[in-house]
mmCIF file of C-alpha atoms and ligand atoms in Angstrom:
data_model
loop_
_atom_site.group_PDB
_atom_site.id
_atom_site.type_symbol
_atom_site.label_atom_id
_atom_site.label_comp_id
_atom_site.label_asym_id
_atom_site.label_seq_id
_atom_site.Cartn_x
_atom_site.Cartn_y
_atom_site.Cartn_z
ATOM 1 C CA UNK Z 15 0.000 0.000 0.000
ATOM 2 C CA UNK Z 16 1.354 3.421 -0.906
ATOM 3 C CA UNK Z 17 1.756 5.867 1.971
ATOM 4 C CA UNK Z 18 -0.530 8.429 0.309
ATOM 5 C CA UNK Z 19 -3.309 5.860 0.092
ATOM 6 C CA UNK Z 20 -2.724 4.864 3.706
ATOM 7 C CA UNK Z 21 -2.869 8.495 4.748
ATOM 8 C CA UNK Z 22 -6.122 9.038 2.880
ATOM 9 C CA UNK Z 23 -7.625 5.970 4.546
ATOM 10 C CA UNK Z 24 -6.402 7.159 7.906
ATOM 11 C CA UNK Z 25 -7.952 10.575 7.365
ATOM 12 C CA UNK Z 26 -11.309 9.035 6.413
ATOM 13 C CA UNK Z 27 -11.265 6.765 9.431
ATOM 14 C CA UNK Z 28 -10.455 9.630 11.707
ATOM 15 C CA UNK Z 29 -13.224 11.754 10.230
ATOM 16 C CA UNK Z 30 -15.752 8.981 10.838
ATOM 17 C CA UNK Z 31 -14.584 8.625 14.415
ATOM 18 C CA UNK Z 32 -14.559 12.277 15.324
ATOM 19 C CA UNK Z 33 -17.371 13.719 13.188
ATOM 20 C CA UNK Z 34 -19.007 16.615 15.035
ATOM 21 C CA UNK Z 35 -22.137 15.821 17.028
ATOM 22 C CA UNK Z 36 -24.494 18.196 15.253
ATOM 23 C CA UNK Z 37 -23.580 21.289 13.333
ATOM 24 C CA UNK Z 38 -26.855 22.907 12.289
ATOM 25 C CA UNK Z 39 -30.332 22.032 13.508
ATOM 26 C CA UNK Z 40 -31.675 19.502 11.029
ATOM 27 C CA UNK Z 41 -35.457 19.478 10.953
ATOM 28 C CA UNK Z 42 -35.479 16.542 8.590
ATOM 29 C CA UNK Z 43 -33.616 14.343 11.076
ATOM 30 C CA UNK Z 44 -34.640 15.649 14.463
ATOM 31 C CA UNK Z 45 -33.618 13.303 17.277
ATOM 32 C CA UNK Z 46 -35.815 12.855 20.323
ATOM 33 C CA UNK Z 47 -35.021 10.164 22.918
ATOM 34 C CA UNK Z 48 -33.235 8.165 20.241
ATOM 35 C CA UNK Z 49 -36.052 8.327 17.709
ATOM 36 C CA UNK Z 50 -36.067 10.251 14.495
ATOM 37 C CA UNK Z 51 -38.634 12.867 13.460
ATOM 38 C CA UNK Z 52 -39.062 14.693 10.197
ATOM 39 C CA UNK Z 53 -40.277 18.200 11.001
ATOM 40 C CA UNK Z 54 -39.352 19.570 7.588
ATOM 41 C CA UNK Z 55 -43.015 19.842 6.410
ATOM 42 C CA UNK Z 56 -43.250 22.654 8.973
ATOM 43 C CA UNK Z 57 -40.176 24.475 7.690
ATOM 44 C CA UNK Z 58 -41.804 27.760 6.689
ATOM 45 C CA UNK Z 59 -42.978 30.927 8.380
ATOM 46 C CA UNK Z 60 -46.494 30.825 9.751
ATOM 47 C CA UNK Z 61 -48.436 33.582 11.447
ATOM 48 C CA UNK Z 62 -50.830 33.608 14.358
ATOM 49 C CA UNK Z 63 -52.878 36.740 14.900
ATOM 50 C CA UNK Z 64 -55.237 37.460 17.766
ATOM 51 C CA UNK Z 65 -57.209 40.686 18.032
ATOM 52 C CA UNK Z 66 -58.562 41.918 21.298
ATOM 53 C CA UNK Z 67 -60.630 44.915 22.008
ATOM 54 C CA UNK Z 68 -58.751 47.254 24.323
ATOM 55 C CA UNK Z 69 -60.841 50.457 24.271
ATOM 56 C CA UNK Z 70 -60.306 52.957 22.893
ATOM 57 C CA UNK Z 71 -58.181 50.873 20.528
ATOM 58 C CA UNK Z 72 -57.954 47.335 19.246
ATOM 59 C CA UNK Z 73 -54.801 45.446 19.942
ATOM 60 C CA UNK Z 74 -53.491 42.882 17.573
ATOM 61 C CA UNK Z 75 -50.856 40.422 18.717
ATOM 62 C CA UNK Z 76 -49.014 38.669 15.957
ATOM 63 C CA UNK Z 77 -46.629 35.734 16.209
ATOM 64 C CA UNK Z 78 -44.416 34.744 13.333
ATOM 65 C CA UNK Z 79 -43.156 31.187 13.850
ATOM 66 C CA UNK Z 80 -40.737 28.872 12.112
ATOM 67 C CA UNK Z 81 -39.754 25.732 14.049
ATOM 68 C CA UNK Z 82 -36.933 24.827 11.655
ATOM 69 C CA UNK Z 83 -34.926 27.955 10.925
ATOM 70 C CA UNK Z 84 -34.788 31.701 11.537
ATOM 71 C CA UNK Z 85 -37.689 33.699 10.069
ATOM 72 C CA UNK Z 86 -37.448 35.269 6.640
ATOM 73 C CA UNK Z 87 -36.205 38.845 6.882
ATOM 74 C CA UNK Z 88 -39.039 41.369 6.666
ATOM 75 C CA UNK Z 89 -39.349 43.447 3.494
ATOM 76 C CA UNK Z 90 -37.522 46.745 3.319
ATOM 77 C CA UNK Z 91 -40.866 48.539 3.292
ATOM 78 C CA UNK Z 92 -41.128 47.820 7.007
ATOM 79 C CA UNK Z 93 -39.163 50.364 9.061
ATOM 80 C CA UNK Z 94 -36.054 48.799 10.504
ATOM 81 C CA UNK Z 95 -37.098 49.333 14.114
ATOM 82 C CA UNK Z 96 -40.402 47.588 13.477
ATOM 83 C CA UNK Z 97 -38.886 44.434 12.030
ATOM 84 C CA UNK Z 98 -38.417 41.203 13.844
ATOM 85 C CA UNK Z 99 -34.788 40.940 14.948
ATOM 86 C CA UNK Z 100 -32.381 38.949 12.862
ATOM 87 C CA UNK Z 101 -31.978 35.289 13.881
ATOM 88 C CA UNK Z 102 -35.407 35.123 15.493
ATOM 89 C CA UNK Z 103 -37.326 31.887 14.978
ATOM 90 C CA UNK Z 104 -40.403 33.116 16.807
ATOM 91 C CA UNK Z 105 -41.246 36.818 16.830
ATOM 92 C CA UNK Z 106 -43.933 38.611 18.784
ATOM 93 C CA UNK Z 107 -45.317 41.967 17.781
ATOM 94 C CA UNK Z 108 -48.145 43.997 19.224
ATOM 95 C CA UNK Z 109 -49.998 46.613 17.212
ATOM 96 C CA UNK Z 110 -52.649 48.964 18.522
ATOM 97 C CA UNK Z 111 -55.229 50.223 16.092
ATOM 98 C CA UNK Z 112 -57.008 53.437 17.026
ATOM 99 C CA UNK Z 113 -59.319 55.227 14.624
ATOM 100 C CA UNK Z 114 -58.045 52.779 11.979
ATOM 101 C CA UNK Z 115 -54.505 54.009 12.478
ATOM 102 C CA UNK Z 116 -52.177 51.118 13.379
ATOM 103 C CA UNK Z 117 -49.270 51.731 15.696
ATOM 104 C CA UNK Z 118 -46.664 49.113 16.430
ATOM 105 C CA UNK Z 119 -46.029 49.038 20.151
ATOM 106 C CA UNK Z 120 -43.712 46.110 20.733
ATOM 107 C CA UNK Z 121 -41.645 43.749 18.683
ATOM 108 C CA UNK Z 122 -39.150 41.199 19.919
ATOM 109 C CA UNK Z 123 -37.791 37.722 19.524
ATOM 110 C CA UNK Z 124 -39.419 35.071 21.715
ATOM 111 C CA UNK Z 125 -37.005 32.468 20.339
ATOM 112 C CA UNK Z 126 -33.583 32.902 18.812
ATOM 113 C CA UNK Z 127 -31.133 35.752 19.327
ATOM 114 C CA UNK Z 128 -27.772 34.805 17.920
ATOM 115 C CA UNK Z 129 -26.916 32.882 14.783
ATOM 116 C CA UNK Z 130 -25.845 29.766 16.686
ATOM 117 C CA UNK Z 131 -29.061 29.475 18.710
ATOM 118 C CA UNK Z 132 -30.889 26.182 18.323
ATOM 119 C CA UNK Z 133 -34.080 24.800 19.787
ATOM 120 C CA UNK Z 134 -33.920 21.899 22.217
ATOM 121 C CA UNK Z 135 -36.261 18.963 21.719
ATOM 122 C CA UNK Z 136 -37.366 16.895 24.671
ATOM 123 C CA UNK Z 137 -39.957 14.190 25.120
ATOM 124 C CA UNK Z 138 -42.752 15.083 27.533
ATOM 125 C CA UNK Z 139 -42.652 11.727 29.305
ATOM 126 C CA UNK Z 140 -39.620 9.639 30.125
ATOM 127 C CA UNK Z 141 -39.683 6.104 28.812
ATOM 128 C CA UNK Z 142 -38.618 3.741 26.115
ATOM 129 C CA UNK Z 143 -41.673 4.235 23.902
ATOM 130 C CA UNK Z 144 -41.655 6.460 20.884
ATOM 131 C CA UNK Z 145 -42.619 9.844 22.295
ATOM 132 C CA UNK Z 146 -45.993 11.022 20.954
ATOM 133 C CA UNK Z 147 -45.525 14.400 22.557
ATOM 134 C CA UNK Z 148 -42.456 16.522 22.863
ATOM 135 C CA UNK Z 149 -41.437 20.057 23.652
ATOM 136 C CA UNK Z 150 -39.610 22.429 21.370
ATOM 137 C CA UNK Z 151 -37.903 25.066 23.478
ATOM 138 C CA UNK Z 152 -35.825 28.076 22.704
ATOM 139 C CA UNK Z 153 -34.879 31.284 24.468
ATOM 140 C CA UNK Z 154 -35.400 34.726 23.065
ATOM 141 C CA UNK Z 155 -34.381 38.200 24.123
ATOM 142 C CA UNK Z 156 -33.909 39.478 27.625
ATOM 143 C CA UNK Z 157 -36.462 42.237 28.262
ATOM 144 C CA UNK Z 158 -36.003 44.095 31.528
ATOM 145 C CA UNK Z 159 -35.668 41.302 34.088
ATOM 146 C CA UNK Z 160 -37.551 38.696 32.074
ATOM 147 C CA UNK Z 161 -36.135 36.266 29.586
ATOM 148 C CA UNK Z 162 -38.518 35.724 26.724
ATOM 149 C CA UNK Z 163 -38.822 32.148 25.556
ATOM 150 C CA UNK Z 164 -40.986 29.776 23.573
ATOM 151 C CA UNK Z 165 -42.264 26.326 24.461
ATOM 152 C CA UNK Z 166 -44.094 24.510 21.684
ATOM 153 C CA UNK Z 167 -45.746 21.265 22.693
ATOM 154 C CA UNK Z 168 -45.832 19.036 19.630
ATOM 155 C CA UNK Z 169 -48.430 16.291 19.612
ATOM 156 C CA UNK Z 170 -48.450 13.408 17.167
ATOM 157 C CA UNK Z 171 -51.803 13.383 15.352
ATOM 158 C CA UNK Z 172 -52.041 11.529 12.072
ATOM 159 C CA UNK Z 173 -55.554 12.742 11.318
ATOM 160 C CA UNK Z 174 -54.460 16.370 11.477
ATOM 161 C CA UNK Z 175 -52.688 18.156 8.637
ATOM 162 C CA UNK Z 176 -49.218 19.634 8.666
ATOM 163 C CA UNK Z 177 -50.799 22.904 7.476
ATOM 164 C CA UNK Z 178 -52.837 23.171 10.660
ATOM 165 C CA UNK Z 179 -51.815 26.125 12.767
ATOM 166 C CA UNK Z 180 -50.569 25.790 16.333
ATOM 167 C CA UNK Z 181 -52.897 26.723 19.182
ATOM 168 C CA UNK Z 182 -51.943 29.626 21.363
ATOM 169 C CA UNK Z 183 -52.028 28.257 24.900
ATOM 170 C CA UNK Z 184 -50.665 31.185 26.857
ATOM 171 C CA UNK Z 185 -48.326 34.114 26.875
ATOM 172 C CA UNK Z 186 -47.314 34.938 30.394
ATOM 173 C CA UNK Z 187 -44.217 36.534 31.917
ATOM 174 C CA UNK Z 188 -42.419 36.338 28.608
ATOM 175 C CA UNK Z 189 -43.111 32.639 28.087
ATOM 176 C CA UNK Z 190 -45.037 31.811 24.929
ATOM 177 C CA UNK Z 191 -46.741 28.423 25.042
ATOM 178 C CA UNK Z 192 -48.119 26.822 21.913
ATOM 179 C CA UNK Z 193 -49.603 23.450 21.147
ATOM 180 C CA UNK Z 194 -49.199 21.985 17.708
ATOM 181 C CA UNK Z 195 -50.880 18.721 16.699
ATOM 182 C CA UNK Z 196 -49.505 17.562 13.346
ATOM 183 C CA UNK Z 197 -48.497 14.311 11.622
ATOM 184 C CA UNK Z 198 -44.914 15.632 11.440
ATOM 185 C CA UNK Z 199 -44.759 15.266 15.220
ATOM 186 C CA UNK Z 200 -44.990 11.471 14.894
ATOM 187 C CA UNK Z 201 -41.787 9.438 15.056
ATOM 188 C CA UNK Z 202 -40.546 7.972 11.791
ATOM 189 C CA UNK Z 203 -40.803 4.244 11.192
ATOM 190 C CA UNK Z 204 -43.998 4.255 13.233
ATOM 191 C CA UNK Z 205 -46.165 2.446 10.695
ATOM 192 C CA UNK Z 206 -47.399 -0.678 12.424
ATOM 193 C CA UNK Z 207 -44.028 -1.820 13.754
ATOM 194 C CA UNK Z 208 -44.145 -0.042 17.043
ATOM 195 C CA UNK Z 209 -42.314 -2.772 18.931
ATOM 196 C CA UNK Z 210 -39.035 -1.585 17.459
ATOM 197 C CA UNK Z 211 -38.773 0.557 20.570
ATOM 198 C CA UNK Z 212 -40.099 -1.953 23.097
ATOM 199 C CA UNK Z 213 -36.887 -3.828 23.831
ATOM 200 C CA UNK Z 214 -34.917 -0.665 24.345
ATOM 201 C CA UNK Z 215 -33.893 -0.234 27.938
ATOM 202 C CA UNK Z 216 -35.001 3.133 29.334
ATOM 203 C CA UNK Z 217 -31.428 4.148 30.063
ATOM 204 C CA UNK Z 218 -30.762 3.813 26.370
ATOM 205 C CA UNK Z 219 -32.708 6.939 25.618
ATOM 206 C CA UNK Z 220 -30.093 9.589 26.139
ATOM 207 C CA UNK Z 221 -27.144 8.174 24.297
ATOM 208 C CA UNK Z 222 -28.447 8.684 20.788
ATOM 209 C CA UNK Z 223 -28.661 12.408 21.117
ATOM 210 C CA UNK Z 224 -25.584 13.153 19.092
ATOM 211 C CA UNK Z 225 -25.178 10.313 16.641
ATOM 212 C CA UNK Z 226 -27.113 11.020 13.503
ATOM 213 C CA UNK Z 227 -26.776 7.730 11.702
ATOM 214 C CA UNK Z 228 -27.802 4.150 12.292
ATOM 215 C CA UNK Z 229 -30.584 5.092 14.653
ATOM 216 C CA UNK Z 230 -33.513 4.469 12.329
ATOM 217 C CA UNK Z 231 -34.376 1.268 14.130
ATOM 218 C CA UNK Z 232 -34.273 2.446 17.710
ATOM 219 C CA UNK Z 233 -32.801 -0.493 19.643
ATOM 220 C CA UNK Z 234 -30.305 -1.649 17.042
ATOM 221 C CA UNK Z 235 -28.749 1.808 16.943
ATOM 222 C CA UNK Z 236 -26.524 1.199 19.941
ATOM 223 C CA UNK Z 237 -25.077 -2.029 18.564
ATOM 224 C CA UNK Z 238 -24.606 -0.460 15.156
ATOM 225 C CA UNK Z 239 -22.612 2.326 16.801
ATOM 226 C CA UNK Z 240 -20.464 -0.088 18.814
ATOM 227 C CA UNK Z 241 -19.879 -2.255 15.755
ATOM 228 C CA UNK Z 242 -18.903 0.754 13.633
ATOM 229 C CA UNK Z 243 -16.540 1.867 16.365
ATOM 230 C CA UNK Z 244 -14.873 -1.564 16.599
ATOM 231 C CA UNK Z 245 -14.483 -1.826 12.841
ATOM 232 C CA UNK Z 246 -13.072 1.714 12.702
ATOM 233 C CA UNK Z 247 -10.555 0.969 15.438
ATOM 234 C CA UNK Z 248 -9.506 -2.225 13.650
ATOM 235 C CA UNK Z 249 -9.044 -0.375 10.357
ATOM 236 C CA UNK Z 250 -7.065 2.314 12.146
ATOM 237 C CA UNK Z 251 -4.851 -0.379 13.677
ATOM 238 C CA UNK Z 252 -4.301 -2.014 10.295
ATOM 239 C CA UNK Z 253 -3.544 1.265 8.543
ATOM 240 C CA UNK Z 254 -1.152 2.476 11.239
ATOM 241 C CA UNK Z 255 0.529 -0.937 11.370
ATOM 242 C CA UNK Z 256 1.019 -1.079 7.627
ATOM 243 C CA UNK Z 257 2.340 2.476 7.578
ATOM 244 C CA UNK Z 258 4.763 1.696 10.386
ATOM 245 C CA UNK Z 259 5.990 -1.472 8.698
ATOM 246 C CA UNK Z 260 6.373 0.298 5.376
ATOM 247 C CA UNK Z 261 7.973 3.505 6.535
ATOM 248 C CA UNK Z 262 9.981 2.439 9.590
ATOM 249 C CA UNK Z 263 10.651 -1.274 9.225
ATOM 250 C CA UNK Z 264 10.731 -0.936 5.416
ATOM 251 C CA UNK Z 265 8.939 -4.236 5.004
ATOM 252 C CA UNK Z 266 7.323 -5.434 1.786
ATOM 253 C CA UNK Z 267 4.595 -7.777 0.660
ATOM 254 C CA UNK Z 268 2.904 -9.874 3.335
ATOM 255 C CA UNK Z 269 5.365 -8.583 5.939
ATOM 256 C CA UNK Z 270 3.463 -5.305 5.834
ATOM 257 C CA UNK Z 271 0.654 -6.854 7.888
ATOM 258 C CA UNK Z 272 1.094 -5.648 11.470
ATOM 259 C CA UNK Z 273 1.793 -8.372 14.071
ATOM 260 C CA UNK Z 274 1.857 -10.890 11.287
ATOM 261 C CA UNK Z 275 3.038 -13.759 13.463
ATOM 262 C CA UNK Z 276 0.117 -13.233 15.794
ATOM 263 C CA UNK Z 277 -2.447 -13.068 12.992
ATOM 264 C CA UNK Z 278 -0.961 -16.222 11.454
ATOM 265 C CA UNK Z 279 -1.601 -18.018 14.759
ATOM 266 C CA UNK Z 280 -4.961 -16.345 15.227
ATOM 267 C CA UNK Z 281 -7.133 -18.923 13.392
ATOM 268 C CA UNK Z 282 -5.520 -21.750 15.422
ATOM 269 C CA UNK Z 283 -5.980 -19.821 18.642
ATOM 270 C CA UNK Z 284 -9.656 -19.360 17.769
ATOM 271 C CA UNK Z 285 -10.010 -23.027 16.921
ATOM 272 C CA UNK Z 286 -8.321 -24.035 20.206
ATOM 273 C CA UNK Z 287 -10.522 -21.695 22.146
ATOM 274 C CA UNK Z 288 -13.684 -22.988 20.458
ATOM 275 C CA UNK Z 289 -12.580 -26.567 21.076
ATOM 276 C CA UNK Z 290 -11.961 -25.804 24.738
ATOM 277 C CA UNK Z 291 -15.407 -24.204 25.122
ATOM 278 C CA UNK Z 292 -17.020 -27.138 23.311
ATOM 279 C CA UNK Z 293 -15.253 -29.668 25.535
ATOM 280 C CA UNK Z 294 -16.302 -27.825 28.669
ATOM 281 C CA UNK Z 295 -19.906 -27.483 27.588
ATOM 282 C CA UNK Z 296 -20.323 -31.007 26.280
ATOM 283 C CA UNK Z 297 -18.725 -32.341 29.469
ATOM 284 C CA UNK Z 298 -16.146 -34.396 27.650
ATOM 285 C CA UNK Z 299 -13.424 -32.949 29.832
ATOM 286 C CA UNK Z 300 -15.123 -33.878 33.050
ATOM 287 C CA UNK Z 301 -13.270 -37.180 33.154
ATOM 288 C CA UNK Z 302 -9.970 -35.353 33.549
ATOM 289 C CA UNK Z 303 -10.946 -32.757 36.130
ATOM 290 C CA UNK Z 304 -13.983 -33.912 38.050
ATOM 291 C CA UNK Z 305 -12.218 -35.938 40.741
ATOM 292 C CA UNK Z 306 -10.842 -33.089 42.823
HETATM 293 C C1 NAG H 7 -56.935 41.789 13.372
HETATM 294 O O1 NAG H 7 -56.737 43.165 13.220
HETATM 295 C C2 NAG H 7 -56.004 43.521 12.046
HETATM 296 C C3 NAG H 7 -55.741 45.010 12.091
HETATM 297 O O2 NAG H 7 -56.887 45.705 12.404
HETATM 298 C C4 NAG H 7 -56.795 43.092 10.816
HETATM 299 O O3 NAG H 7 -56.069 43.417 9.643
HETATM 300 C C5 NAG H 7 -57.018 41.585 10.876
HETATM 301 O O4 NAG H 7 -57.814 41.171 9.814
HETATM 302 C C6 NAG H 7 -57.658 41.180 12.186
HETATM 303 N N1 NAG H 7 -57.636 39.737 12.280
HETATM 304 C C7 NAG H 7 -58.588 39.022 12.823
HETATM 305 C C8 NAG H 7 -58.374 37.539 12.872
HETATM 306 O O5 NAG H 7 -59.588 39.521 13.283
HETATM 307 C C1 NAG H 8 -56.397 14.903 15.672
HETATM 308 O O1 NAG H 8 -56.746 15.856 14.697
HETATM 309 C C2 NAG H 8 -58.073 15.753 14.236
HETATM 310 C C3 NAG H 8 -58.246 16.720 13.076
HETATM 311 O O2 NAG H 8 -57.734 17.983 13.399
HETATM 312 C C4 NAG H 8 -59.029 16.032 15.399
HETATM 313 O O3 NAG H 8 -60.371 15.920 14.972
HETATM 314 C C5 NAG H 8 -58.763 15.020 16.506
HETATM 315 O O4 NAG H 8 -59.542 15.298 17.638
HETATM 316 C C6 NAG H 8 -57.297 15.031 16.888
HETATM 317 N N1 NAG H 8 -57.036 13.891 17.777
HETATM 318 C C7 NAG H 8 -56.518 14.044 18.970
HETATM 319 C C8 NAG H 8 -56.266 12.796 19.745
HETATM 320 O O5 NAG H 8 -56.252 15.138 19.430
#
């Protein structure tokens, strides 16, 4: 093997081993308690407006919401001060209308301030089942002493439509609570084979949070990860061994295989081991050892 090839292999192996947990929030592959959700059908700005009569004016509270990414910037026709702040995922604005003249009173981000902000997703109930309800949470701006934030309770409902709007539950002390029943809030791979999650131990739930592959089948994800890790380590060992033998020992041909003597014996060692186990289990050895 040429050193350049070995180096390339090494680099690939290393990348696989140390790939970053999660760079950007991926709505298409959202992970909750080890299960995968596709929230991408909700990846657009929606608006909730409620009007209340507040004599002598009417107040109109408007929420712009996007659970997957920051809101679209507002058009330039809107005065800069009146626009939702950059990087906001949920924006609240209050307009008072008096004598048909609207006046914007407040505008601020209830979720998302800086570019790196991401929502957190958490199942409502602990357990090994596929969560049918989960919370989407994100902090917004600090206003006076209060931190604005958003808590969307997603509920899996297959008879609803992804176009259905969320319900405004409450806005109190800066905390906006919404409830959103949509099919997108149902775990993937949920069609009839629900027992995929049954044999997962509850403690298993947390570990999947940052691995974004091999988790499609719930329980098998852990073993897939361990297997991948073992294979990667073995490849790394082989590559490093071959490089060492080639560059330092200056070996050629079959001598490039690291610890060649050991690997040559390996099949016989395995066979011996298997034989030993077989003898013990089948009791054939008892004759030799039983009279103690
Ligand atoms: C709320 O008030 C605004 C401004 O007056 C108006 O444009 C809008 O149609 C009203 N919406 C509802 C749902 O009543
Ligand atoms: C699911 O959504 C449908 C349609 O919006 C609604 O009629 C039904 O009550 C909802 N089911 C639950 C369990 O909330």
